[in-house]
């Protein structure tokens, strides 16, 4: 029986106790108010580490030894170090695995800690919940940033959210500073910068009512995701793509599929499928725990 804790950091922090790939007991969240998106960005790394460990200890309810703790973060992670995290910039360079492992140990909890990319955690969680732990899946997470996750874990960079989807020199809204990126079109902050007078929700509402500027943007939004998806198909082959995240409700799936169809024409690459799945913190938590178990050799 594998006992692990999964933690995810993105717009909010979630933690849960996972036994044999299923969530046991209540999950914890911080901040409580889900519209308080700024709370995590404003926390110093030490405070974040402390908060993560507090939640791990709380959900494991007195266990002093766990098989694994998986912590999913929105960024580029290598060997337990967060190399970059445009949406949680304070974590850049943090040796998060060592910091969390040491802090847990000081508080009497022994566990091997794995730090993973949050979208990879979602991919692993979807694989576990759809009973597809033996197949390859890719997932786009639409949140403050745009995440790209793969399951099974494969060493590499996989910063798919920063796929270049336009050569327009004016496309400079990506949080990383790069020009022409997917996240520079679809990211929440990028949309706020593009439409200083409208919230993203209002942009898509106005598009429904025929506002020309918003209709144009809606097309750009879907073309950008179609372009990044078709680039992934052309590089790594067809297969299953899941779309999820807090802003997945903006998507018009037939429009997206139509654009992908226009972009992928080679017949051996036609065997792809694209599916929207609702955002559930449980999926991310289980995925983080399962990934950490696999990394710990369980
Ligand atoms: Zn970027």
PDB file of C-alpha atoms and ligand atoms in Angstrom:
ATOM      1  CA  UNK A   1       0.000   0.000   0.000  1.00  0.00           C
ATOM      2  CA  UNK A   2       1.610   3.229  -1.180  1.00  0.00           C
ATOM      3  CA  UNK A   3       1.067   6.270   1.058  1.00  0.00           C
ATOM      4  CA  UNK A   4       1.975   9.619  -0.412  1.00  0.00           C
ATOM      5  CA  UNK A   5       1.088  13.284  -0.376  1.00  0.00           C
ATOM      6  CA  UNK A   6       0.483  15.294  -3.525  1.00  0.00           C
ATOM      7  CA  UNK A   7       0.806  19.082  -3.522  1.00  0.00           C
ATOM      8  CA  UNK A   8       0.131  21.463  -6.388  1.00  0.00           C
ATOM      9  CA  UNK A   9       1.064  25.103  -6.645  1.00  0.00           C
ATOM     10  CA  UNK A  10      -0.543  27.201  -9.319  1.00  0.00           C
ATOM     11  CA  UNK A  11      -3.323  29.747  -8.842  1.00  0.00           C
ATOM     12  CA  UNK A  12      -3.909  28.117  -5.450  1.00  0.00           C
ATOM     13  CA  UNK A  13      -2.016  25.574  -3.387  1.00  0.00           C
ATOM     14  CA  UNK A  14      -3.707  22.202  -2.858  1.00  0.00           C
ATOM     15  CA  UNK A  15      -2.549  19.234  -0.824  1.00  0.00           C
ATOM     16  CA  UNK A  16      -4.038  15.790  -0.282  1.00  0.00           C
ATOM     17  CA  UNK A  17      -3.206  12.374   1.162  1.00  0.00           C
ATOM     18  CA  UNK A  18      -3.083   9.711  -1.558  1.00  0.00           C
ATOM     19  CA  UNK A  19      -3.295   5.993  -0.788  1.00  0.00           C
ATOM     20  CA  UNK A  20      -3.009   3.571  -3.709  1.00  0.00           C
ATOM     21  CA  UNK A  21      -3.726   6.322  -6.282  1.00  0.00           C
ATOM     22  CA  UNK A  22      -6.874   7.529  -4.498  1.00  0.00           C
ATOM     23  CA  UNK A  23      -7.431  10.613  -2.400  1.00  0.00           C
ATOM     24  CA  UNK A  24      -8.117   9.888   1.279  1.00  0.00           C
ATOM     25  CA  UNK A  25      -9.618  12.510   3.601  1.00  0.00           C
ATOM     26  CA  UNK A  26     -10.069  16.216   3.033  1.00  0.00           C
ATOM     27  CA  UNK A  27      -7.858  18.182   0.698  1.00  0.00           C
ATOM     28  CA  UNK A  28      -6.287  21.431   1.909  1.00  0.00           C
ATOM     29  CA  UNK A  29      -6.214  24.645  -0.042  1.00  0.00           C
ATOM     30  CA  UNK A  30      -4.492  27.998   0.267  1.00  0.00           C
ATOM     31  CA  UNK A  31      -5.615  30.715  -0.108  1.00  0.00           C
ATOM     32  CA  UNK A  32      -9.183  29.818   0.811  1.00  0.00           C
ATOM     33  CA  UNK A  33     -10.586  32.451  -1.541  1.00  0.00           C
ATOM     34  CA  UNK A  34      -9.930  31.195  -5.048  1.00  0.00           C
ATOM     35  CA  UNK A  35     -10.144  34.672  -6.574  1.00  0.00           C
ATOM     36  CA  UNK A  36      -7.173  35.763  -4.451  1.00  0.00           C
ATOM     37  CA  UNK A  37      -4.736  34.891  -7.245  1.00  0.00           C
ATOM     38  CA  UNK A  38      -2.014  37.224  -6.013  1.00  0.00           C
ATOM     39  CA  UNK A  39      -1.505  35.523  -2.640  1.00  0.00           C
ATOM     40  CA  UNK A  40       1.051  32.892  -3.712  1.00  0.00           C
ATOM     41  CA  UNK A  41       3.002  35.278  -5.944  1.00  0.00           C
ATOM     42  CA  UNK A  42       3.540  37.597  -2.993  1.00  0.00           C
ATOM     43  CA  UNK A  43       4.939  34.902  -0.667  1.00  0.00           C
ATOM     44  CA  UNK A  44       8.688  34.637  -0.183  1.00  0.00           C
ATOM     45  CA  UNK A  45      10.196  31.199  -0.977  1.00  0.00           C
ATOM     46  CA  UNK A  46      10.803  30.408   2.732  1.00  0.00           C
ATOM     47  CA  UNK A  47       7.181  31.199   3.545  1.00  0.00           C
ATOM     48  CA  UNK A  48       6.016  29.034   0.628  1.00  0.00           C
ATOM     49  CA  UNK A  49       8.194  26.112   1.793  1.00  0.00           C
ATOM     50  CA  UNK A  50       6.797  26.481   5.294  1.00  0.00           C
ATOM     51  CA  UNK A  51       3.210  26.566   3.993  1.00  0.00           C
ATOM     52  CA  UNK A  52       3.773  23.504   1.761  1.00  0.00           C
ATOM     53  CA  UNK A  53       5.271  21.526   4.678  1.00  0.00           C
ATOM     54  CA  UNK A  54       2.489  22.590   7.044  1.00  0.00           C
ATOM     55  CA  UNK A  55      -0.083  21.248   4.586  1.00  0.00           C
ATOM     56  CA  UNK A  56       1.838  18.009   3.954  1.00  0.00           C
ATOM     57  CA  UNK A  57       2.039  17.365   7.700  1.00  0.00           C
ATOM     58  CA  UNK A  58      -1.639  18.219   8.236  1.00  0.00           C
ATOM     59  CA  UNK A  59      -2.983  15.918   5.508  1.00  0.00           C
ATOM     60  CA  UNK A  60      -0.752  12.987   6.493  1.00  0.00           C
ATOM     61  CA  UNK A  61      -2.391  13.020   9.948  1.00  0.00           C
ATOM     62  CA  UNK A  62       0.386  11.820  12.218  1.00  0.00           C
ATOM     63  CA  UNK A  63       2.216   9.523   9.810  1.00  0.00           C
ATOM     64  CA  UNK A  64       5.945   9.980  10.360  1.00  0.00           C
ATOM     65  CA  UNK A  65       7.065   8.181   7.211  1.00  0.00           C
ATOM     66  CA  UNK A  66       5.619   8.508   3.716  1.00  0.00           C
ATOM     67  CA  UNK A  67       6.559   6.687   0.515  1.00  0.00           C
ATOM     68  CA  UNK A  68       6.676   9.910  -1.468  1.00  0.00           C
ATOM     69  CA  UNK A  69       5.759  13.584  -1.520  1.00  0.00           C
ATOM     70  CA  UNK A  70       5.181  15.130  -4.939  1.00  0.00           C
ATOM     71  CA  UNK A  71       5.105  18.907  -5.328  1.00  0.00           C
ATOM     72  CA  UNK A  72       3.945  20.261  -8.681  1.00  0.00           C
ATOM     73  CA  UNK A  73       5.017  23.799  -9.594  1.00  0.00           C
ATOM     74  CA  UNK A  74       4.300  25.930 -12.669  1.00  0.00           C
ATOM     75  CA  UNK A  75       7.800  26.101 -14.068  1.00  0.00           C
ATOM     76  CA  UNK A  76      10.832  24.432 -15.525  1.00  0.00           C
ATOM     77  CA  UNK A  77      12.099  21.901 -13.004  1.00  0.00           C
ATOM     78  CA  UNK A  78      15.312  19.918 -13.088  1.00  0.00           C
ATOM     79  CA  UNK A  79      16.713  17.663 -10.355  1.00  0.00           C
ATOM     80  CA  UNK A  80      14.608  19.227  -7.630  1.00  0.00           C
ATOM     81  CA  UNK A  81      15.580  22.772  -8.601  1.00  0.00           C
ATOM     82  CA  UNK A  82      13.093  25.262 -10.079  1.00  0.00           C
ATOM     83  CA  UNK A  83      15.122  26.684 -12.953  1.00  0.00           C
ATOM     84  CA  UNK A  84      12.459  29.163 -14.028  1.00  0.00           C
ATOM     85  CA  UNK A  85       8.866  29.986 -13.072  1.00  0.00           C
ATOM     86  CA  UNK A  86       7.500  33.082 -14.849  1.00  0.00           C
ATOM     87  CA  UNK A  87       4.212  32.927 -12.900  1.00  0.00           C
ATOM     88  CA  UNK A  88       5.839  32.349  -9.474  1.00  0.00           C
ATOM     89  CA  UNK A  89       9.082  34.263 -10.086  1.00  0.00           C
ATOM     90  CA  UNK A  90      10.295  34.075  -6.488  1.00  0.00           C
ATOM     91  CA  UNK A  91      10.915  30.340  -6.995  1.00  0.00           C
ATOM     92  CA  UNK A  92      13.483  30.838  -9.759  1.00  0.00           C
ATOM     93  CA  UNK A  93      16.652  29.048  -8.684  1.00  0.00           C
ATOM     94  CA  UNK A  94      15.098  27.585  -5.512  1.00  0.00           C
ATOM     95  CA  UNK A  95      16.399  24.151  -4.481  1.00  0.00           C
ATOM     96  CA  UNK A  96      12.832  23.277  -3.600  1.00  0.00           C
ATOM     97  CA  UNK A  97      13.304  19.515  -3.107  1.00  0.00           C
ATOM     98  CA  UNK A  98      16.116  19.939  -0.567  1.00  0.00           C
ATOM     99  CA  UNK A  99      14.323  22.793   1.211  1.00  0.00           C
ATOM    100  CA  UNK A 100      11.070  20.840   1.611  1.00  0.00           C
ATOM    101  CA  UNK A 101      12.748  17.546   2.512  1.00  0.00           C
ATOM    102  CA  UNK A 102      14.839  19.260   5.215  1.00  0.00           C
ATOM    103  CA  UNK A 103      11.896  21.204   6.612  1.00  0.00           C
ATOM    104  CA  UNK A 104       9.740  18.053   6.795  1.00  0.00           C
ATOM    105  CA  UNK A 105      12.568  16.175   8.518  1.00  0.00           C
ATOM    106  CA  UNK A 106      12.957  18.926  11.134  1.00  0.00           C
ATOM    107  CA  UNK A 107       9.241  18.496  11.821  1.00  0.00           C
ATOM    108  CA  UNK A 108       9.487  14.729  12.228  1.00  0.00           C
ATOM    109  CA  UNK A 109       8.258  13.555   8.795  1.00  0.00           C
ATOM    110  CA  UNK A 110      10.512  11.398   6.626  1.00  0.00           C
ATOM    111  CA  UNK A 111       9.697  11.257   2.911  1.00  0.00           C
ATOM    112  CA  UNK A 112      11.491  11.429  -0.418  1.00  0.00           C
ATOM    113  CA  UNK A 113      10.327  14.618  -2.161  1.00  0.00           C
ATOM    114  CA  UNK A 114       9.922  15.023  -5.917  1.00  0.00           C
ATOM    115  CA  UNK A 115       9.406  18.401  -7.586  1.00  0.00           C
ATOM    116  CA  UNK A 116       7.621  18.230 -10.926  1.00  0.00           C
ATOM    117  CA  UNK A 117       6.080  20.531 -13.480  1.00  0.00           C
ATOM    118  CA  UNK A 118       2.421  21.175 -12.636  1.00  0.00           C
ATOM    119  CA  UNK A 119       1.143  20.289 -16.090  1.00  0.00           C
ATOM    120  CA  UNK A 120       3.048  16.975 -15.925  1.00  0.00           C
ATOM    121  CA  UNK A 121       1.215  16.394 -12.639  1.00  0.00           C
ATOM    122  CA  UNK A 122      -2.113  17.002 -14.383  1.00  0.00           C
ATOM    123  CA  UNK A 123      -1.123  14.599 -17.181  1.00  0.00           C
ATOM    124  CA  UNK A 124      -0.204  11.888 -14.652  1.00  0.00           C
ATOM    125  CA  UNK A 125      -3.447  12.515 -12.749  1.00  0.00           C
ATOM    126  CA  UNK A 126      -5.551  12.221 -15.906  1.00  0.00           C
ATOM    127  CA  UNK A 127      -3.690   9.039 -16.859  1.00  0.00           C
ATOM    128  CA  UNK A 128      -4.416   7.601 -13.391  1.00  0.00           C
ATOM    129  CA  UNK A 129      -8.083   8.656 -13.317  1.00  0.00           C
ATOM    130  CA  UNK A 130      -8.772   7.474 -16.870  1.00  0.00           C
ATOM    131  CA  UNK A 131      -7.006   4.172 -16.213  1.00  0.00           C
ATOM    132  CA  UNK A 132      -4.376   4.941 -18.837  1.00  0.00           C
ATOM    133  CA  UNK A 133      -1.184   4.700 -16.811  1.00  0.00           C
ATOM    134  CA  UNK A 134       0.218   2.610 -19.665  1.00  0.00           C
ATOM    135  CA  UNK A 135      -0.426   5.072 -22.505  1.00  0.00           C
ATOM    136  CA  UNK A 136       1.054   8.388 -23.604  1.00  0.00           C
ATOM    137  CA  UNK A 137      -0.975  11.541 -23.104  1.00  0.00           C
ATOM    138  CA  UNK A 138      -0.369  15.261 -23.504  1.00  0.00           C
ATOM    139  CA  UNK A 139      -2.282  18.018 -21.759  1.00  0.00           C
ATOM    140  CA  UNK A 140      -2.626  21.770 -22.081  1.00  0.00           C
ATOM    141  CA  UNK A 141      -3.526  23.558 -18.840  1.00  0.00           C
ATOM    142  CA  UNK A 142      -5.158  26.947 -19.334  1.00  0.00           C
ATOM    143  CA  UNK A 143      -4.580  29.064 -16.241  1.00  0.00           C
ATOM    144  CA  UNK A 144      -2.654  32.206 -15.394  1.00  0.00           C
ATOM    145  CA  UNK A 145      -0.026  30.679 -17.643  1.00  0.00           C
ATOM    146  CA  UNK A 146      -0.324  27.941 -20.257  1.00  0.00           C
ATOM    147  CA  UNK A 147       1.127  24.631 -19.135  1.00  0.00           C
ATOM    148  CA  UNK A 148       2.069  21.661 -21.270  1.00  0.00           C
ATOM    149  CA  UNK A 149       2.238  18.300 -19.553  1.00  0.00           C
ATOM    150  CA  UNK A 150       3.214  14.837 -20.679  1.00  0.00           C
ATOM    151  CA  UNK A 151       2.691  11.423 -19.209  1.00  0.00           C
ATOM    152  CA  UNK A 152       4.713   9.293 -18.744  1.00  0.00           C
ATOM    153  CA  UNK A 153       7.443  11.597 -17.477  1.00  0.00           C
ATOM    154  CA  UNK A 154      10.178  11.983 -20.055  1.00  0.00           C
ATOM    155  CA  UNK A 155      13.349  13.925 -19.287  1.00  0.00           C
ATOM    156  CA  UNK A 156      13.458  17.143 -21.260  1.00  0.00           C
ATOM    157  CA  UNK A 157      12.317  20.730 -21.162  1.00  0.00           C
ATOM    158  CA  UNK A 158       8.791  20.570 -22.671  1.00  0.00           C
ATOM    159  CA  UNK A 159       7.992  24.256 -22.215  1.00  0.00           C
ATOM    160  CA  UNK A 160       5.096  23.911 -24.642  1.00  0.00           C
ATOM    161  CA  UNK A 161       3.345  27.013 -23.284  1.00  0.00           C
ATOM    162  CA  UNK A 162       6.143  29.016 -24.877  1.00  0.00           C
ATOM    163  CA  UNK A 163       5.753  27.421 -28.303  1.00  0.00           C
ATOM    164  CA  UNK A 164       6.100  30.151 -30.931  1.00  0.00           C
ATOM    165  CA  UNK A 165       2.720  30.450 -32.624  1.00  0.00           C
ATOM    166  CA  UNK A 166       3.019  33.786 -34.446  1.00  0.00           C
ATOM    167  CA  UNK A 167       5.728  35.773 -36.233  1.00  0.00           C
ATOM    168  CA  UNK A 168       3.949  39.067 -35.519  1.00  0.00           C
ATOM    169  CA  UNK A 169       6.525  41.411 -33.981  1.00  0.00           C
ATOM    170  CA  UNK A 170       3.895  43.073 -31.808  1.00  0.00           C
ATOM    171  CA  UNK A 171       3.131  39.798 -29.968  1.00  0.00           C
ATOM    172  CA  UNK A 172       5.169  40.410 -26.825  1.00  0.00           C
ATOM    173  CA  UNK A 173       2.728  39.664 -23.989  1.00  0.00           C
ATOM    174  CA  UNK A 174       4.280  36.443 -22.702  1.00  0.00           C
ATOM    175  CA  UNK A 175       5.309  36.498 -19.045  1.00  0.00           C
ATOM    176  CA  UNK A 176       8.740  35.102 -19.971  1.00  0.00           C
ATOM    177  CA  UNK A 177       9.433  38.078 -22.230  1.00  0.00           C
ATOM    178  CA  UNK A 178       9.671  36.002 -25.405  1.00  0.00           C
ATOM    179  CA  UNK A 179       8.042  37.131 -28.641  1.00  0.00           C
ATOM    180  CA  UNK A 180       5.209  35.270 -30.379  1.00  0.00           C
ATOM    181  CA  UNK A 181       4.507  32.703 -27.629  1.00  0.00           C
ATOM    182  CA  UNK A 182       1.325  30.691 -27.038  1.00  0.00           C
ATOM    183  CA  UNK A 183       1.113  32.009 -23.463  1.00  0.00           C
ATOM    184  CA  UNK A 184       1.459  35.530 -24.852  1.00  0.00           C
ATOM    185  CA  UNK A 185      -1.913  34.976 -26.554  1.00  0.00           C
ATOM    186  CA  UNK A 186      -3.732  32.624 -24.159  1.00  0.00           C
ATOM    187  CA  UNK A 187      -2.244  33.414 -20.750  1.00  0.00           C
ATOM    188  CA  UNK A 188      -4.495  35.266 -18.318  1.00  0.00           C
ATOM    189  CA  UNK A 189      -2.002  38.071 -17.748  1.00  0.00           C
ATOM    190  CA  UNK A 190      -1.390  38.381 -21.497  1.00  0.00           C
ATOM    191  CA  UNK A 191      -5.138  38.801 -22.097  1.00  0.00           C
ATOM    192  CA  UNK A 192      -5.277  41.491 -19.410  1.00  0.00           C
ATOM    193  CA  UNK A 193      -2.407  43.338 -21.094  1.00  0.00           C
ATOM    194  CA  UNK A 194      -4.007  43.061 -24.539  1.00  0.00           C
ATOM    195  CA  UNK A 195      -7.456  44.185 -23.345  1.00  0.00           C
ATOM    196  CA  UNK A 196      -6.705  46.749 -20.661  1.00  0.00           C
ATOM    197  CA  UNK A 197     -10.417  47.649 -20.509  1.00  0.00           C
ATOM    198  CA  UNK A 198     -11.879  44.106 -20.404  1.00  0.00           C
ATOM    199  CA  UNK A 199     -11.520  41.036 -18.205  1.00  0.00           C
ATOM    200  CA  UNK A 200     -10.926  37.831 -20.208  1.00  0.00           C
ATOM    201  CA  UNK A 201     -14.468  36.667 -19.334  1.00  0.00           C
ATOM    202  CA  UNK A 202     -15.832  39.910 -20.831  1.00  0.00           C
ATOM    203  CA  UNK A 203     -13.765  39.471 -24.002  1.00  0.00           C
ATOM    204  CA  UNK A 204     -15.340  36.069 -24.697  1.00  0.00           C
ATOM    205  CA  UNK A 205     -18.814  37.362 -23.793  1.00  0.00           C
ATOM    206  CA  UNK A 206     -18.381  40.270 -26.222  1.00  0.00           C
ATOM    207  CA  UNK A 207     -17.179  37.852 -28.917  1.00  0.00           C
ATOM    208  CA  UNK A 208     -20.481  35.957 -28.563  1.00  0.00           C
ATOM    209  CA  UNK A 209     -22.332  39.223 -29.187  1.00  0.00           C
ATOM    210  CA  UNK A 210     -20.288  39.919 -32.314  1.00  0.00           C
ATOM    211  CA  UNK A 211     -17.862  42.619 -31.100  1.00  0.00           C
ATOM    212  CA  UNK A 212     -15.348  42.672 -33.986  1.00  0.00           C
ATOM    213  CA  UNK A 213     -12.186  43.134 -31.901  1.00  0.00           C
ATOM    214  CA  UNK A 214     -13.202  40.315 -29.541  1.00  0.00           C
ATOM    215  CA  UNK A 215     -14.254  37.985 -32.371  1.00  0.00           C
ATOM    216  CA  UNK A 216     -10.807  38.501 -33.937  1.00  0.00           C
ATOM    217  CA  UNK A 217      -9.143  37.713 -30.629  1.00  0.00           C
ATOM    218  CA  UNK A 218     -11.246  34.588 -30.117  1.00  0.00           C
ATOM    219  CA  UNK A 219     -10.005  33.327 -33.493  1.00  0.00           C
ATOM    220  CA  UNK A 220      -6.404  34.178 -32.614  1.00  0.00           C
ATOM    221  CA  UNK A 221      -6.805  32.374 -29.256  1.00  0.00           C
ATOM    222  CA  UNK A 222      -7.976  29.176 -30.957  1.00  0.00           C
ATOM    223  CA  UNK A 223      -5.487  29.416 -33.837  1.00  0.00           C
ATOM    224  CA  UNK A 224      -2.657  29.778 -31.338  1.00  0.00           C
ATOM    225  CA  UNK A 225      -3.641  26.627 -29.430  1.00  0.00           C
ATOM    226  CA  UNK A 226      -4.209  24.784 -32.717  1.00  0.00           C
ATOM    227  CA  UNK A 227      -0.747  25.861 -33.909  1.00  0.00           C
ATOM    228  CA  UNK A 228       0.983  24.669 -30.725  1.00  0.00           C
ATOM    229  CA  UNK A 229      -0.970  21.386 -30.786  1.00  0.00           C
ATOM    230  CA  UNK A 230      -0.147  20.754 -34.425  1.00  0.00           C
ATOM    231  CA  UNK A 231       3.529  21.555 -33.761  1.00  0.00           C
ATOM    232  CA  UNK A 232       3.487  18.920 -31.032  1.00  0.00           C
ATOM    233  CA  UNK A 233       1.807  16.456 -33.433  1.00  0.00           C
ATOM    234  CA  UNK A 234       4.430  17.178 -36.100  1.00  0.00           C
ATOM    235  CA  UNK A 235       7.288  16.724 -33.610  1.00  0.00           C
ATOM    236  CA  UNK A 236       6.078  13.852 -31.432  1.00  0.00           C
ATOM    237  CA  UNK A 237       3.262  12.248 -33.388  1.00  0.00           C
ATOM    238  CA  UNK A 238      -0.510  12.047 -33.004  1.00  0.00           C
ATOM    239  CA  UNK A 239      -2.207  10.788 -29.829  1.00  0.00           C
ATOM    240  CA  UNK A 240      -4.423  11.981 -27.016  1.00  0.00           C
ATOM    241  CA  UNK A 241      -4.521  15.653 -26.010  1.00  0.00           C
ATOM    242  CA  UNK A 242      -6.467  16.790 -22.949  1.00  0.00           C
ATOM    243  CA  UNK A 243      -7.418  20.412 -22.363  1.00  0.00           C
ATOM    244  CA  UNK A 244      -8.003  21.516 -18.801  1.00  0.00           C
ATOM    245  CA  UNK A 245      -7.461  24.326 -16.305  1.00  0.00           C
ATOM    246  CA  UNK A 246      -9.528  27.131 -14.778  1.00  0.00           C
ATOM    247  CA  UNK A 247     -10.068  28.873 -18.140  1.00  0.00           C
ATOM    248  CA  UNK A 248     -10.982  25.851 -20.244  1.00  0.00           C
ATOM    249  CA  UNK A 249     -14.524  27.285 -20.408  1.00  0.00           C
ATOM    250  CA  UNK A 250     -13.283  29.873 -22.945  1.00  0.00           C
ATOM    251  CA  UNK A 251     -12.701  27.104 -25.480  1.00  0.00           C
ATOM    252  CA  UNK A 252     -14.883  26.412 -28.487  1.00  0.00           C
ATOM    253  CA  UNK A 253     -13.863  22.831 -29.254  1.00  0.00           C
ATOM    254  CA  UNK A 254     -15.286  22.639 -32.815  1.00  0.00           C
ATOM    255  CA  UNK A 255     -13.417  25.852 -33.710  1.00  0.00           C
ATOM    256  CA  UNK A 256     -10.182  24.464 -32.269  1.00  0.00           C
ATOM    257  CA  UNK A 257     -10.563  21.136 -34.073  1.00  0.00           C
ATOM    258  CA  UNK A 258     -11.290  22.936 -37.337  1.00  0.00           C
ATOM    259  CA  UNK A 259      -8.040  24.921 -37.077  1.00  0.00           C
ATOM    260  CA  UNK A 260      -6.001  21.832 -36.145  1.00  0.00           C
ATOM    261  CA  UNK A 261      -7.477  20.045 -39.149  1.00  0.00           C
ATOM    262  CA  UNK A 262      -6.280  22.886 -41.374  1.00  0.00           C
ATOM    263  CA  UNK A 263      -2.786  22.653 -39.875  1.00  0.00           C
ATOM    264  CA  UNK A 264      -2.233  18.865 -39.806  1.00  0.00           C
ATOM    265  CA  UNK A 265      -2.621  17.319 -43.248  1.00  0.00           C
ATOM    266  CA  UNK A 266      -0.218  14.335 -43.425  1.00  0.00           C
ATOM    267  CA  UNK A 267      -2.266  11.147 -43.235  1.00  0.00           C
ATOM    268  CA  UNK A 268       0.026   9.259 -40.772  1.00  0.00           C
ATOM    269  CA  UNK A 269      -0.507  12.130 -38.322  1.00  0.00           C
ATOM    270  CA  UNK A 270      -4.309  12.093 -38.368  1.00  0.00           C
ATOM    271  CA  UNK A 271      -4.761   9.741 -35.409  1.00  0.00           C
ATOM    272  CA  UNK A 272      -4.959  12.471 -32.791  1.00  0.00           C
ATOM    273  CA  UNK A 273      -7.848  13.289 -30.489  1.00  0.00           C
ATOM    274  CA  UNK A 274      -8.604  16.377 -28.434  1.00  0.00           C
ATOM    275  CA  UNK A 275     -10.803  16.312 -25.348  1.00  0.00           C
ATOM    276  CA  UNK A 276     -11.803  18.902 -22.736  1.00  0.00           C
ATOM    277  CA  UNK A 277     -11.770  17.732 -19.113  1.00  0.00           C
ATOM    278  CA  UNK A 278     -13.008  19.820 -16.209  1.00  0.00           C
ATOM    279  CA  UNK A 279     -10.488  21.187 -13.791  1.00  0.00           C
ATOM    280  CA  UNK A 280     -10.355  19.200 -10.567  1.00  0.00           C
ATOM    281  CA  UNK A 281      -7.711  19.776  -7.909  1.00  0.00           C
ATOM    282  CA  UNK A 282      -7.998  16.068  -7.009  1.00  0.00           C
ATOM    283  CA  UNK A 283      -6.581  15.119 -10.432  1.00  0.00           C
ATOM    284  CA  UNK A 284      -3.518  17.312  -9.922  1.00  0.00           C
ATOM    285  CA  UNK A 285      -2.963  16.052  -6.374  1.00  0.00           C
ATOM    286  CA  UNK A 286      -3.183  12.382  -7.363  1.00  0.00           C
ATOM    287  CA  UNK A 287      -0.950  13.043 -10.383  1.00  0.00           C
ATOM    288  CA  UNK A 288       1.717  14.710  -8.224  1.00  0.00           C
ATOM    289  CA  UNK A 289       1.650  11.817  -5.762  1.00  0.00           C
ATOM    290  CA  UNK A 290       1.741   9.132  -8.493  1.00  0.00           C
ATOM    291  CA  UNK A 291       4.633  10.891 -10.256  1.00  0.00           C
ATOM    292  CA  UNK A 292       6.537  11.132  -6.976  1.00  0.00           C
ATOM    293  CA  UNK A 293       5.933   7.438  -6.274  1.00  0.00           C
ATOM    294  CA  UNK A 294       7.265   6.536  -9.711  1.00  0.00           C
ATOM    295  CA  UNK A 295      10.321   8.766  -9.154  1.00  0.00           C
ATOM    296  CA  UNK A 296      10.877   7.054  -5.777  1.00  0.00           C
ATOM    297  CA  UNK A 297      10.775   3.666  -7.526  1.00  0.00           C
ATOM    298  CA  UNK A 298       7.447   2.469  -6.091  1.00  0.00           C
TER     299      UNK A 298
HETATM  300 ZN1  LIG B   1       7.006  32.711 -23.136  1.00  0.00          ZN
END
